[in-house]
């Protein structure tokens, strides 16, 4: 570090030898650089460059290199082009021997196939069908004449046949099954068509369906929320004035909502919350019209009825969508409010929730002689009944559960579970496909290891679910739905991973903007210094 | 005896002033220790109290994610009254400056023997010093360690230098950057030729002290990794972006996440780059290299406070003989004064009044940093000019231009 004595002495000599009298000094004349100064200068330049190379380069390399796990793009893109769909059916009979029943089952399965094996009935013959709650139980009984009837309580089927017509029995049962599940099949066809799957077969199938059924399926698909692994229900009581301030929500939920939730609980996570808000009037833009029976809300008012500015309706809690149910109690001077052309005083907002206007009975004040009356401070179960009956049907509609009267509710819920499983499957595979295309298209985005893990897990779970759909897994439907739900959650996690999404919006050109401040003011002087230094080295070498 | 009677009297006055303010206005610390200019995430007394609270209850002080300072500070404040500690630290720093000044002898013809007491008093009565003492900025510990290291180096005490430098590095890392000029200063004082063998022992002392301090800390907290990550990791990677008078916080709020680590590297390398260059350029004036580096670090480190500036302003007068050669001191002083007055005002407008935004405060910190770098650059120019004039005495008083 201490400069060479020899050099120093030399520089002193140089300094004393060279004299610059003031009058000869011109701006053009540059004093010669002493060797000591030159060596110091080059050492300063090198000290900067050594720091830059020893510390800067490794820093640059480690902090800006992108980790890209290699995703199984091929299987992500194409493994889910083809789908099969089967509805499990369990045949049993106290009288017919099992082998006979099994033969019958095979024939029914053969007759009941949809076009190009798109859908089928997975028919089994068993001694005891209660072991397979996911399957439709069909009990065969000999009788006079053919009949095929659902029992509304258990959801099972009693099929009678006359022993004289055993030949035509399988095709008749298959026909009955097909007509009972026509709507489910139409929904599947719609779902697949919307997502571009199995297109030829779907086209053929849709042509055979009645037009109004397809319309109905489309309408109900537009009303319902997209399938999700979990939902949140929020029941809100909004009152325009100070009363009523409480309601028997628990009893109402237990009576009307809980049975549905219970039936769905094995496959779907549904959480329920309730709230009461006083002095929460509807949007000020809505003006009820006075009629002889009270007040009337016109149809065009309904779209702006929800007071989004003041009503505390959370858009979404957690991962799943929130379904809102609102019971609205008008102010006392507006009671009763009647909806135009509506018996239920209630309407549904597609993919959002349901609203019911409740007009509670007024209670006369005891001490008043003028016949003054008040709103009740408490709404009991009986008063809530109409609202919750509406909410019940609306909940079914919003979840996408079929409204058809052909099947008992129990069967419709099962059908919903199958459909939502399939829908989740399609969404998962489209998530994975998009992710694969994104990873192929954008070579600059990082793909962290945990994304790879999520993708692999999702693919495995999807494979499990595919087995469920195609193969005879009569008993494990909840497990199947569980795996597709896991796959869906994982695929969402992978696709929306924070570290990747951020980079999607960061094209390579922007990097110039990031590096430019560095390259400009800092890089240029350093580079010029280095070039000069290298020049002097080469000239010195030439001189020597 | 370094100090004369008059200076001792003024020392007592300075101490009494601090203690009197603490006694008369007991709430002043809690007010001042919330000021962004005084308390940074790594020097805030409030955060230290939080860490102390956890520590005294047997919880790791770093658990709250608020405390980012060295664990040994906890032990100090567990037993000693803070007012006395900070007053004593100021006295120690001032005394060290006096020692350095008395020892300083430069070959420049402009140089006159310095009165150490004067410089110490200038430090003690600098408003920045007083405010950061009243605001209990724990940077005072680092400053004391740095001045102790310089004082030891200028008395030729290699062990003391290295011990103090290690202590400073333990408190806030960056004093390690001052090692090359410190070793040069020590060699210059002892008039020894620097060779590898001669710096092995001091280097061993430095490393040994650091290891000792870190092991004691690990014992106190119970987990060395915790200390390294929460204390030094936070200081290096700037996890806490609480506004301060430095240049980092705003930049790292705005930077794209993907480039955050890269630019943290760039900022640190920028800071480190000066050490070698300045030491090589001015090998005969290591003390000036140290004070210039402190100035530069104050501008470019992640969490600077006015306490760092007070140290720089305390060391700068050691080179007061170059004052006639500086060109922009008036502008630099005005800019600093302007920023000092407007800084708290803009912070208030942004945070409390809500009538301004972050850009107000950031703009004023830019001005402040500009003023400081002008001061550093100008003094550097003046020292180079002084060197040049020693080489060419006939050029005294003539205009120069860069070629």
mmCIF file of C-alpha atoms in Angstrom, chain A residues 150-504:
data_model
loop_
_atom_site.group_PDB
_atom_site.id
_atom_site.type_symbol
_atom_site.label_atom_id
_atom_site.label_comp_id
_atom_site.label_asym_id
_atom_site.label_seq_id
_atom_site.Cartn_x
_atom_site.Cartn_y
_atom_site.Cartn_z
ATOM 1 C CA UNK A 150 -88.671 -43.206 -7.968
ATOM 2 C CA UNK A 151 -89.566 -43.123 -4.339
ATOM 3 C CA UNK A 152 -89.395 -39.485 -3.227
ATOM 4 C CA UNK A 153 -88.008 -40.206 0.272
ATOM 5 C CA UNK A 154 -85.167 -42.614 -0.288
ATOM 6 C CA UNK A 155 -84.387 -41.663 -3.866
ATOM 7 C CA UNK A 156 -84.314 -45.304 -4.864
ATOM 8 C CA UNK A 157 -86.280 -46.891 -7.703
ATOM 9 C CA UNK A 158 -88.864 -49.612 -7.649
ATOM 10 C CA UNK A 159 -88.980 -51.388 -10.986
ATOM 11 C CA UNK A 160 -91.716 -53.889 -11.716
ATOM 12 C CA UNK A 161 -91.668 -56.231 -14.620
ATOM 13 C CA UNK A 162 -93.943 -58.895 -15.892
ATOM 14 C CA UNK A 163 -92.253 -62.238 -16.141
ATOM 15 C CA UNK A 164 -93.822 -62.696 -19.576
ATOM 16 C CA UNK A 165 -91.781 -59.908 -21.180
ATOM 17 C CA UNK A 166 -88.222 -60.682 -20.121
ATOM 18 C CA UNK A 167 -86.905 -60.147 -23.634
ATOM 19 C CA UNK A 168 -87.588 -56.422 -23.790
ATOM 20 C CA UNK A 169 -86.803 -55.716 -20.146
ATOM 21 C CA UNK A 170 -83.179 -54.508 -20.465
ATOM 22 C CA UNK A 171 -83.934 -52.002 -23.196
ATOM 23 C CA UNK A 172 -86.972 -50.752 -21.306
ATOM 24 C CA UNK A 173 -84.981 -50.180 -18.148
ATOM 25 C CA UNK A 174 -82.265 -48.486 -20.153
ATOM 26 C CA UNK A 175 -84.819 -46.201 -21.771
ATOM 27 C CA UNK A 176 -86.329 -45.314 -18.406
ATOM 28 C CA UNK A 177 -82.913 -44.497 -17.020
ATOM 29 C CA UNK A 178 -82.023 -42.412 -20.047
ATOM 30 C CA UNK A 179 -85.185 -40.400 -19.900
ATOM 31 C CA UNK A 180 -84.820 -39.849 -16.134
ATOM 32 C CA UNK A 181 -81.241 -38.624 -16.537
ATOM 33 C CA UNK A 182 -81.723 -36.796 -19.803
ATOM 34 C CA UNK A 183 -81.234 -33.413 -18.183
ATOM 35 C CA UNK A 184 -77.998 -34.474 -16.529
ATOM 36 C CA UNK A 185 -76.735 -35.739 -19.853
ATOM 37 C CA UNK A 186 -77.760 -32.508 -21.532
ATOM 38 C CA UNK A 187 -75.927 -30.541 -18.869
ATOM 39 C CA UNK A 188 -72.805 -32.588 -19.440
ATOM 40 C CA UNK A 189 -73.079 -32.084 -23.161
ATOM 41 C CA UNK A 190 -73.454 -28.346 -22.611
ATOM 42 C CA UNK A 191 -70.510 -28.258 -20.205
ATOM 43 C CA UNK A 192 -68.286 -30.182 -22.582
ATOM 44 C CA UNK A 193 -69.374 -28.173 -25.590
ATOM 45 C CA UNK A 194 -68.628 -24.914 -23.750
ATOM 46 C CA UNK A 195 -65.150 -26.172 -23.016
ATOM 47 C CA UNK A 196 -64.492 -27.635 -26.431
ATOM 48 C CA UNK A 197 -64.301 -31.297 -25.431
ATOM 49 C CA UNK A 198 -65.320 -34.370 -27.433
ATOM 50 C CA UNK A 199 -66.907 -32.001 -29.920
ATOM 51 C CA UNK A 200 -68.127 -34.407 -32.621
ATOM 52 C CA UNK A 201 -69.914 -36.763 -30.302
ATOM 53 C CA UNK A 202 -71.447 -33.842 -28.425
ATOM 54 C CA UNK A 203 -72.740 -32.304 -31.630
ATOM 55 C CA UNK A 204 -74.424 -35.565 -32.563
ATOM 56 C CA UNK A 205 -75.924 -35.956 -29.138
ATOM 57 C CA UNK A 206 -77.231 -32.405 -28.869
ATOM 58 C CA UNK A 207 -79.089 -32.831 -32.181
ATOM 59 C CA UNK A 208 -81.158 -35.631 -30.637
ATOM 60 C CA UNK A 209 -82.251 -33.518 -27.680
ATOM 61 C CA UNK A 210 -85.435 -31.470 -27.556
ATOM 62 C CA UNK A 211 -84.662 -27.767 -28.143
ATOM 63 C CA UNK A 212 -86.360 -26.417 -25.029
ATOM 64 C CA UNK A 213 -84.391 -28.774 -22.795
ATOM 65 C CA UNK A 214 -81.121 -27.403 -24.142
ATOM 66 C CA UNK A 215 -82.412 -23.838 -23.593
ATOM 67 C CA UNK A 216 -83.321 -24.722 -20.026
ATOM 68 C CA UNK A 217 -79.877 -26.238 -19.395
ATOM 69 C CA UNK A 218 -78.177 -23.190 -20.802
ATOM 70 C CA UNK A 219 -80.313 -20.873 -18.678
ATOM 71 C CA UNK A 220 -79.611 -22.769 -15.487
ATOM 72 C CA UNK A 221 -75.878 -22.891 -16.289
ATOM 73 C CA UNK A 222 -75.852 -19.113 -16.661
ATOM 74 C CA UNK A 223 -77.669 -18.641 -13.365
ATOM 75 C CA UNK A 224 -75.437 -20.904 -11.343
ATOM 76 C CA UNK A 225 -72.027 -20.157 -9.898
ATOM 77 C CA UNK A 226 -69.064 -21.831 -11.504
ATOM 78 C CA UNK A 227 -68.308 -25.040 -9.683
ATOM 79 C CA UNK A 228 -65.950 -24.578 -6.824
ATOM 80 C CA UNK A 229 -64.571 -26.704 -4.070
ATOM 81 C CA UNK A 230 -66.142 -24.467 -1.466
ATOM 82 C CA UNK A 231 -68.926 -21.936 -1.132
ATOM 83 C CA UNK A 232 -69.840 -19.358 1.460
ATOM 84 C CA UNK A 233 -73.436 -18.539 2.208
ATOM 85 C CA UNK A 234 -74.246 -15.195 3.774
ATOM 86 C CA UNK A 235 -77.757 -14.580 5.058
ATOM 87 C CA UNK A 236 -78.407 -10.915 5.699
ATOM 88 C CA UNK A 237 -81.379 -9.210 7.283
ATOM 89 C CA UNK A 238 -81.540 -5.595 6.148
ATOM 90 C CA UNK A 239 -84.196 -3.435 7.696
ATOM 91 C CA UNK A 240 -84.964 0.071 6.546
ATOM 92 C CA UNK A 241 -85.803 1.216 10.068
ATOM 93 C CA UNK A 242 -84.911 0.281 13.640
ATOM 94 C CA UNK A 243 -86.979 -2.909 13.733
ATOM 95 C CA UNK A 244 -86.970 -5.873 13.512
ATOM 96 C CA UNK A 245 -83.620 -6.225 15.195
ATOM 97 C CA UNK A 246 -83.444 -9.988 15.580
ATOM 98 C CA UNK A 247 -84.575 -13.111 13.791
ATOM 99 C CA UNK A 248 -84.736 -16.798 14.452
ATOM 100 C CA UNK A 249 -82.044 -17.513 11.917
ATOM 101 C CA UNK A 250 -80.828 -20.736 13.482
ATOM 102 C CA UNK A 251 -84.201 -22.425 13.347
ATOM 103 C CA UNK A 252 -84.818 -21.213 9.794
ATOM 104 C CA UNK A 253 -81.432 -22.482 8.659
ATOM 105 C CA UNK A 254 -81.956 -25.812 10.362
ATOM 106 C CA UNK A 255 -85.284 -26.260 8.731
ATOM 107 C CA UNK A 256 -84.635 -25.073 5.178
ATOM 108 C CA UNK A 257 -80.937 -24.899 4.398
ATOM 109 C CA UNK A 258 -79.275 -27.484 6.581
ATOM 110 C CA UNK A 259 -80.781 -30.566 4.842
ATOM 111 C CA UNK A 260 -79.265 -29.493 1.524
ATOM 112 C CA UNK A 261 -75.910 -28.697 3.123
ATOM 113 C CA UNK A 262 -75.971 -32.025 4.891
ATOM 114 C CA UNK A 263 -76.582 -33.895 1.654
ATOM 115 C CA UNK A 264 -73.737 -32.042 -0.019
ATOM 116 C CA UNK A 265 -71.385 -32.131 2.950
ATOM 117 C CA UNK A 266 -69.469 -35.196 1.811
ATOM 118 C CA UNK A 267 -68.310 -33.488 -1.352
ATOM 119 C CA UNK A 268 -68.549 -29.726 -0.967
ATOM 120 C CA UNK A 269 -67.413 -27.373 1.757
ATOM 121 C CA UNK A 270 -70.121 -24.868 2.497
ATOM 122 C CA UNK A 271 -69.826 -22.305 5.273
ATOM 123 C CA UNK A 272 -72.729 -20.232 6.524
ATOM 124 C CA UNK A 273 -72.750 -16.762 8.058
ATOM 125 C CA UNK A 274 -75.539 -14.381 8.959
ATOM 126 C CA UNK A 275 -75.810 -10.700 9.770
ATOM 127 C CA UNK A 276 -78.380 -8.074 10.699
ATOM 128 C CA UNK A 277 -78.137 -4.458 9.622
ATOM 129 C CA UNK A 278 -80.560 -1.832 10.851
ATOM 130 C CA UNK A 279 -81.319 1.402 9.032
ATOM 131 C CA UNK A 280 -80.108 -0.039 5.765
ATOM 132 C CA UNK A 281 -82.461 1.080 3.092
ATOM 133 C CA UNK A 282 -82.300 -0.006 -0.528
ATOM 134 C CA UNK A 283 -80.619 2.157 -3.165
ATOM 135 C CA UNK A 284 -82.020 5.679 -3.189
ATOM 136 C CA UNK A 285 -82.541 5.460 -6.956
ATOM 137 C CA UNK A 286 -85.320 2.906 -6.439
ATOM 138 C CA UNK A 287 -88.755 4.528 -6.074
ATOM 139 C CA UNK A 288 -91.668 2.240 -5.134
ATOM 140 C CA UNK A 289 -94.986 3.227 -6.720
ATOM 141 C CA UNK A 290 -98.065 3.633 -4.584
ATOM 142 C CA UNK A 291 -100.995 1.403 -5.506
ATOM 143 C CA UNK A 292 -104.242 0.589 -3.776
ATOM 144 C CA UNK A 293 -102.725 -2.497 -2.124
ATOM 145 C CA UNK A 294 -99.634 -0.772 -0.851
ATOM 146 C CA UNK A 295 -96.409 -0.121 -2.700
ATOM 147 C CA UNK A 296 -95.106 -1.715 -5.818
ATOM 148 C CA UNK A 297 -91.589 -2.274 -7.092
ATOM 149 C CA UNK A 298 -91.290 -2.307 -10.861
ATOM 150 C CA UNK A 299 -89.199 -4.922 -12.593
ATOM 151 C CA UNK A 300 -86.657 -2.416 -13.837
ATOM 152 C CA UNK A 301 -86.027 -1.325 -10.247
ATOM 153 C CA UNK A 302 -84.797 -4.746 -9.259
ATOM 154 C CA UNK A 303 -81.421 -4.430 -10.966
ATOM 155 C CA UNK A 304 -80.498 -1.405 -8.865
ATOM 156 C CA UNK A 305 -82.179 -2.539 -5.649
ATOM 157 C CA UNK A 306 -79.021 -3.745 -3.879
ATOM 158 C CA UNK A 307 -77.424 -0.838 -2.060
ATOM 159 C CA UNK A 308 -73.808 -1.790 -2.760
ATOM 160 C CA UNK A 309 -72.517 1.443 -1.274
ATOM 161 C CA UNK A 310 -73.964 0.905 2.178
ATOM 162 C CA UNK A 311 -74.791 -2.752 2.611
ATOM 163 C CA UNK A 312 -71.836 -4.646 4.043
ATOM 164 C CA UNK A 313 -71.777 -7.499 1.555
ATOM 165 C CA UNK A 314 -68.322 -8.962 1.381
ATOM 166 C CA UNK A 315 -67.409 -9.827 -2.190
ATOM 167 C CA UNK A 316 -65.678 -13.055 -1.280
ATOM 168 C CA UNK A 317 -64.355 -14.788 1.806
ATOM 169 C CA UNK A 318 -61.463 -17.137 1.243
ATOM 170 C CA UNK A 319 -61.196 -19.092 -1.959
ATOM 171 C CA UNK A 320 -64.747 -19.978 -2.916
ATOM 172 C CA UNK A 321 -67.495 -17.666 -4.103
ATOM 173 C CA UNK A 322 -69.927 -16.046 -1.676
ATOM 174 C CA UNK A 323 -73.637 -16.584 -2.218
ATOM 175 C CA UNK A 324 -75.692 -13.742 -0.757
ATOM 176 C CA UNK A 325 -79.202 -14.095 0.550
ATOM 177 C CA UNK A 326 -80.952 -10.941 1.602
ATOM 178 C CA UNK A 327 -84.189 -10.615 3.517
ATOM 179 C CA UNK A 328 -85.322 -7.022 3.274
ATOM 180 C CA UNK A 329 -87.819 -5.443 5.673
ATOM 181 C CA UNK A 330 -89.193 -2.148 4.306
ATOM 182 C CA UNK A 331 -89.749 0.921 6.432
ATOM 183 C CA UNK A 332 -93.086 0.960 8.247
ATOM 184 C CA UNK A 333 -94.651 3.578 5.993
ATOM 185 C CA UNK A 334 -93.776 1.507 2.910
ATOM 186 C CA UNK A 335 -95.363 -1.724 4.093
ATOM 187 C CA UNK A 336 -96.342 -3.755 2.182
ATOM 188 C CA UNK A 337 -94.021 -3.634 -0.835
ATOM 189 C CA UNK A 338 -95.127 -5.969 -3.585
ATOM 190 C CA UNK A 339 -93.084 -6.963 -6.597
ATOM 191 C CA UNK A 340 -94.620 -6.493 -9.989
ATOM 192 C CA UNK A 341 -95.705 -9.872 -11.462
ATOM 193 C CA UNK A 342 -94.350 -11.946 -8.628
ATOM 194 C CA UNK A 343 -96.015 -14.247 -6.168
ATOM 195 C CA UNK A 344 -93.020 -15.017 -4.041
ATOM 196 C CA UNK A 345 -91.953 -11.373 -3.581
ATOM 197 C CA UNK A 346 -88.463 -12.560 -4.325
ATOM 198 C CA UNK A 347 -85.978 -12.617 -7.155
ATOM 199 C CA UNK A 348 -82.670 -14.187 -8.032
ATOM 200 C CA UNK A 349 -79.561 -12.373 -9.176
ATOM 201 C CA UNK A 350 -77.593 -14.776 -11.391
ATOM 202 C CA UNK A 351 -74.248 -15.820 -9.945
ATOM 203 C CA UNK A 352 -74.725 -13.505 -6.995
ATOM 204 C CA UNK A 353 -77.607 -14.555 -4.736
ATOM 205 C CA UNK A 354 -81.248 -14.166 -3.869
ATOM 206 C CA UNK A 355 -83.334 -11.327 -2.419
ATOM 207 C CA UNK A 356 -86.702 -11.554 -0.695
ATOM 208 C CA UNK A 357 -88.826 -8.681 0.503
ATOM 209 C CA UNK A 358 -90.582 -9.577 3.726
ATOM 210 C CA UNK A 359 -93.616 -7.617 4.846
ATOM 211 C CA UNK A 360 -94.064 -8.610 8.486
ATOM 212 C CA UNK A 361 -97.390 -8.205 10.275
ATOM 213 C CA UNK A 362 -97.545 -4.967 12.196
ATOM 214 C CA UNK A 363 -98.226 -5.153 15.921
ATOM 215 C CA UNK A 364 -100.697 -2.716 17.370
ATOM 216 C CA UNK A 365 -99.496 -0.660 20.272
ATOM 217 C CA UNK A 366 -101.232 -1.727 23.438
ATOM 218 C CA UNK A 367 -101.782 1.663 25.039
ATOM 219 C CA UNK A 368 -102.516 3.466 21.828
ATOM 220 C CA UNK A 369 -106.077 4.419 21.099
ATOM 221 C CA UNK A 370 -105.373 5.774 17.651
ATOM 222 C CA UNK A 371 -104.621 2.321 16.226
ATOM 223 C CA UNK A 372 -100.911 3.028 15.911
ATOM 224 C CA UNK A 373 -98.824 0.004 15.153
ATOM 225 C CA UNK A 374 -95.190 -1.012 15.074
ATOM 226 C CA UNK A 375 -92.937 -3.420 13.266
ATOM 227 C CA UNK A 376 -92.178 -6.481 15.386
ATOM 228 C CA UNK A 377 -88.739 -6.440 16.995
ATOM 229 C CA UNK A 378 -88.311 -10.160 16.488
ATOM 230 C CA UNK A 379 -89.011 -12.324 13.447
ATOM 231 C CA UNK A 380 -89.955 -15.852 14.400
ATOM 232 C CA UNK A 381 -89.649 -18.936 12.272
ATOM 233 C CA UNK A 382 -93.169 -18.639 10.966
ATOM 234 C CA UNK A 383 -92.586 -15.129 9.630
ATOM 235 C CA UNK A 384 -89.302 -16.158 8.090
ATOM 236 C CA UNK A 385 -90.832 -19.158 6.399
ATOM 237 C CA UNK A 386 -91.668 -17.558 3.033
ATOM 238 C CA UNK A 387 -88.227 -15.989 2.756
ATOM 239 C CA UNK A 388 -86.378 -19.167 3.523
ATOM 240 C CA UNK A 389 -88.526 -21.227 1.204
ATOM 241 C CA UNK A 390 -87.405 -18.866 -1.529
ATOM 242 C CA UNK A 391 -83.800 -19.047 -0.378
ATOM 243 C CA UNK A 392 -83.941 -22.802 -0.521
ATOM 244 C CA UNK A 393 -84.978 -22.927 -4.167
ATOM 245 C CA UNK A 394 -82.627 -20.100 -5.002
ATOM 246 C CA UNK A 395 -79.743 -21.902 -3.353
ATOM 247 C CA UNK A 396 -80.421 -24.960 -5.496
ATOM 248 C CA UNK A 397 -80.547 -22.803 -8.595
ATOM 249 C CA UNK A 398 -77.402 -20.894 -7.716
ATOM 250 C CA UNK A 399 -75.478 -24.077 -7.090
ATOM 251 C CA UNK A 400 -76.708 -25.433 -10.407
ATOM 252 C CA UNK A 401 -78.848 -28.228 -9.045
ATOM 253 C CA UNK A 402 -81.457 -29.363 -11.524
ATOM 254 C CA UNK A 403 -85.040 -28.127 -11.072
ATOM 255 C CA UNK A 404 -86.541 -30.963 -13.043
ATOM 256 C CA UNK A 405 -89.373 -32.803 -11.343
ATOM 257 C CA UNK A 406 -88.413 -36.140 -12.911
ATOM 258 C CA UNK A 407 -85.933 -36.991 -10.183
ATOM 259 C CA UNK A 408 -86.309 -36.781 -6.408
ATOM 260 C CA UNK A 409 -84.149 -34.163 -4.669
ATOM 261 C CA UNK A 410 -81.818 -36.819 -3.349
ATOM 262 C CA UNK A 411 -80.954 -37.960 -6.869
ATOM 263 C CA UNK A 412 -80.673 -34.390 -8.113
ATOM 264 C CA UNK A 413 -78.088 -33.631 -5.433
ATOM 265 C CA UNK A 414 -76.085 -36.672 -6.484
ATOM 266 C CA UNK A 415 -76.347 -35.551 -10.048
ATOM 267 C CA UNK A 416 -75.083 -32.106 -8.981
ATOM 268 C CA UNK A 417 -72.109 -33.687 -7.269
ATOM 269 C CA UNK A 418 -71.199 -35.627 -10.396
ATOM 270 C CA UNK A 419 -71.620 -32.555 -12.558
ATOM 271 C CA UNK A 420 -69.590 -30.328 -10.301
ATOM 272 C CA UNK A 421 -66.885 -32.984 -10.193
ATOM 273 C CA UNK A 422 -66.764 -33.017 -13.946
ATOM 274 C CA UNK A 423 -66.819 -29.237 -14.111
ATOM 275 C CA UNK A 424 -63.958 -28.997 -11.612
ATOM 276 C CA UNK A 425 -62.100 -31.565 -13.666
ATOM 277 C CA UNK A 426 -62.511 -29.476 -16.793
ATOM 278 C CA UNK A 427 -61.490 -26.292 -15.028
ATOM 279 C CA UNK A 428 -58.458 -27.998 -13.526
ATOM 280 C CA UNK A 429 -57.296 -29.377 -16.822
ATOM 281 C CA UNK A 430 -57.825 -26.054 -18.530
ATOM 282 C CA UNK A 431 -55.816 -24.360 -15.745
ATOM 283 C CA UNK A 432 -53.009 -26.822 -16.255
ATOM 284 C CA UNK A 433 -53.196 -26.433 -20.018
ATOM 285 C CA UNK A 434 -53.012 -22.643 -19.764
ATOM 286 C CA UNK A 435 -50.104 -22.886 -17.377
ATOM 287 C CA UNK A 436 -48.261 -25.197 -19.758
ATOM 288 C CA UNK A 437 -48.867 -22.877 -22.695
ATOM 289 C CA UNK A 438 -47.782 -19.894 -20.584
ATOM 290 C CA UNK A 439 -44.580 -21.633 -19.565
ATOM 291 C CA UNK A 440 -43.846 -22.538 -23.178
ATOM 292 C CA UNK A 441 -44.696 -19.109 -24.490
ATOM 293 C CA UNK A 442 -42.855 -16.963 -21.939
ATOM 294 C CA UNK A 443 -39.342 -18.206 -21.576
ATOM 295 C CA UNK A 444 -38.448 -15.461 -19.080
ATOM 296 C CA UNK A 445 -40.825 -16.303 -16.251
ATOM 297 C CA UNK A 446 -39.501 -18.240 -13.297
ATOM 298 C CA UNK A 447 -41.133 -21.541 -12.430
ATOM 299 C CA UNK A 448 -40.539 -22.197 -8.745
ATOM 300 C CA UNK A 449 -40.224 -25.683 -7.388
ATOM 301 C CA UNK A 450 -43.461 -25.494 -5.394
ATOM 302 C CA UNK A 451 -45.378 -24.768 -8.595
ATOM 303 C CA UNK A 452 -43.976 -27.964 -10.070
ATOM 304 C CA UNK A 453 -45.066 -29.839 -6.952
ATOM 305 C CA UNK A 454 -48.592 -28.429 -7.179
ATOM 306 C CA UNK A 455 -48.793 -29.340 -10.856
ATOM 307 C CA UNK A 456 -47.593 -32.864 -10.263
ATOM 308 C CA UNK A 457 -50.009 -33.331 -7.397
ATOM 309 C CA UNK A 458 -52.878 -31.956 -9.459
ATOM 310 C CA UNK A 459 -52.046 -34.303 -12.336
ATOM 311 C CA UNK A 460 -51.983 -37.294 -10.017
ATOM 312 C CA UNK A 461 -55.310 -36.365 -8.469
ATOM 313 C CA UNK A 462 -56.815 -35.826 -11.905
ATOM 314 C CA UNK A 463 -55.677 -39.268 -12.915
ATOM 315 C CA UNK A 464 -57.447 -40.651 -9.839
ATOM 316 C CA UNK A 465 -60.606 -38.834 -10.785
ATOM 317 C CA UNK A 466 -60.428 -40.077 -14.355
ATOM 318 C CA UNK A 467 -60.376 -43.610 -13.024
ATOM 319 C CA UNK A 468 -63.485 -42.779 -11.031
ATOM 320 C CA UNK A 469 -65.299 -41.551 -14.105
ATOM 321 C CA UNK A 470 -64.377 -44.375 -16.391
ATOM 322 C CA UNK A 471 -64.248 -47.367 -14.122
ATOM 323 C CA UNK A 472 -66.507 -49.194 -11.761
ATOM 324 C CA UNK A 473 -66.079 -47.308 -8.549
ATOM 325 C CA UNK A 474 -69.576 -47.378 -7.320
ATOM 326 C CA UNK A 475 -68.812 -46.784 -3.692
ATOM 327 C CA UNK A 476 -66.078 -44.176 -3.804
ATOM 328 C CA UNK A 477 -67.778 -41.179 -5.389
ATOM 329 C CA UNK A 478 -67.063 -38.817 -2.437
ATOM 330 C CA UNK A 479 -63.404 -39.855 -2.558
ATOM 331 C CA UNK A 480 -63.351 -39.181 -6.280
ATOM 332 C CA UNK A 481 -64.795 -35.714 -5.785
ATOM 333 C CA UNK A 482 -62.297 -35.155 -3.013
ATOM 334 C CA UNK A 483 -59.421 -35.841 -5.350
ATOM 335 C CA UNK A 484 -60.720 -33.603 -8.115
ATOM 336 C CA UNK A 485 -61.251 -30.876 -5.555
ATOM 337 C CA UNK A 486 -57.655 -31.213 -4.417
ATOM 338 C CA UNK A 487 -56.522 -31.157 -8.034
ATOM 339 C CA UNK A 488 -58.516 -28.000 -8.652
ATOM 340 C CA UNK A 489 -57.135 -26.184 -5.610
ATOM 341 C CA UNK A 490 -53.582 -27.184 -6.547
ATOM 342 C CA UNK A 491 -53.969 -26.122 -10.139
ATOM 343 C CA UNK A 492 -55.299 -22.735 -9.053
ATOM 344 C CA UNK A 493 -52.407 -22.373 -6.649
ATOM 345 C CA UNK A 494 -49.927 -23.220 -9.388
ATOM 346 C CA UNK A 495 -51.492 -21.027 -12.025
ATOM 347 C CA UNK A 496 -51.903 -17.974 -9.825
ATOM 348 C CA UNK A 497 -48.563 -18.294 -8.051
ATOM 349 C CA UNK A 498 -47.374 -14.831 -7.069
ATOM 350 C CA UNK A 499 -43.808 -15.204 -8.237
ATOM 351 C CA UNK A 500 -44.894 -16.202 -11.731
ATOM 352 C CA UNK A 501 -47.797 -13.889 -12.277
ATOM 353 C CA UNK A 502 -45.657 -10.860 -11.460
ATOM 354 C CA UNK A 503 -43.237 -11.750 -14.206
ATOM 355 C CA UNK A 504 -45.913 -12.286 -16.833
#
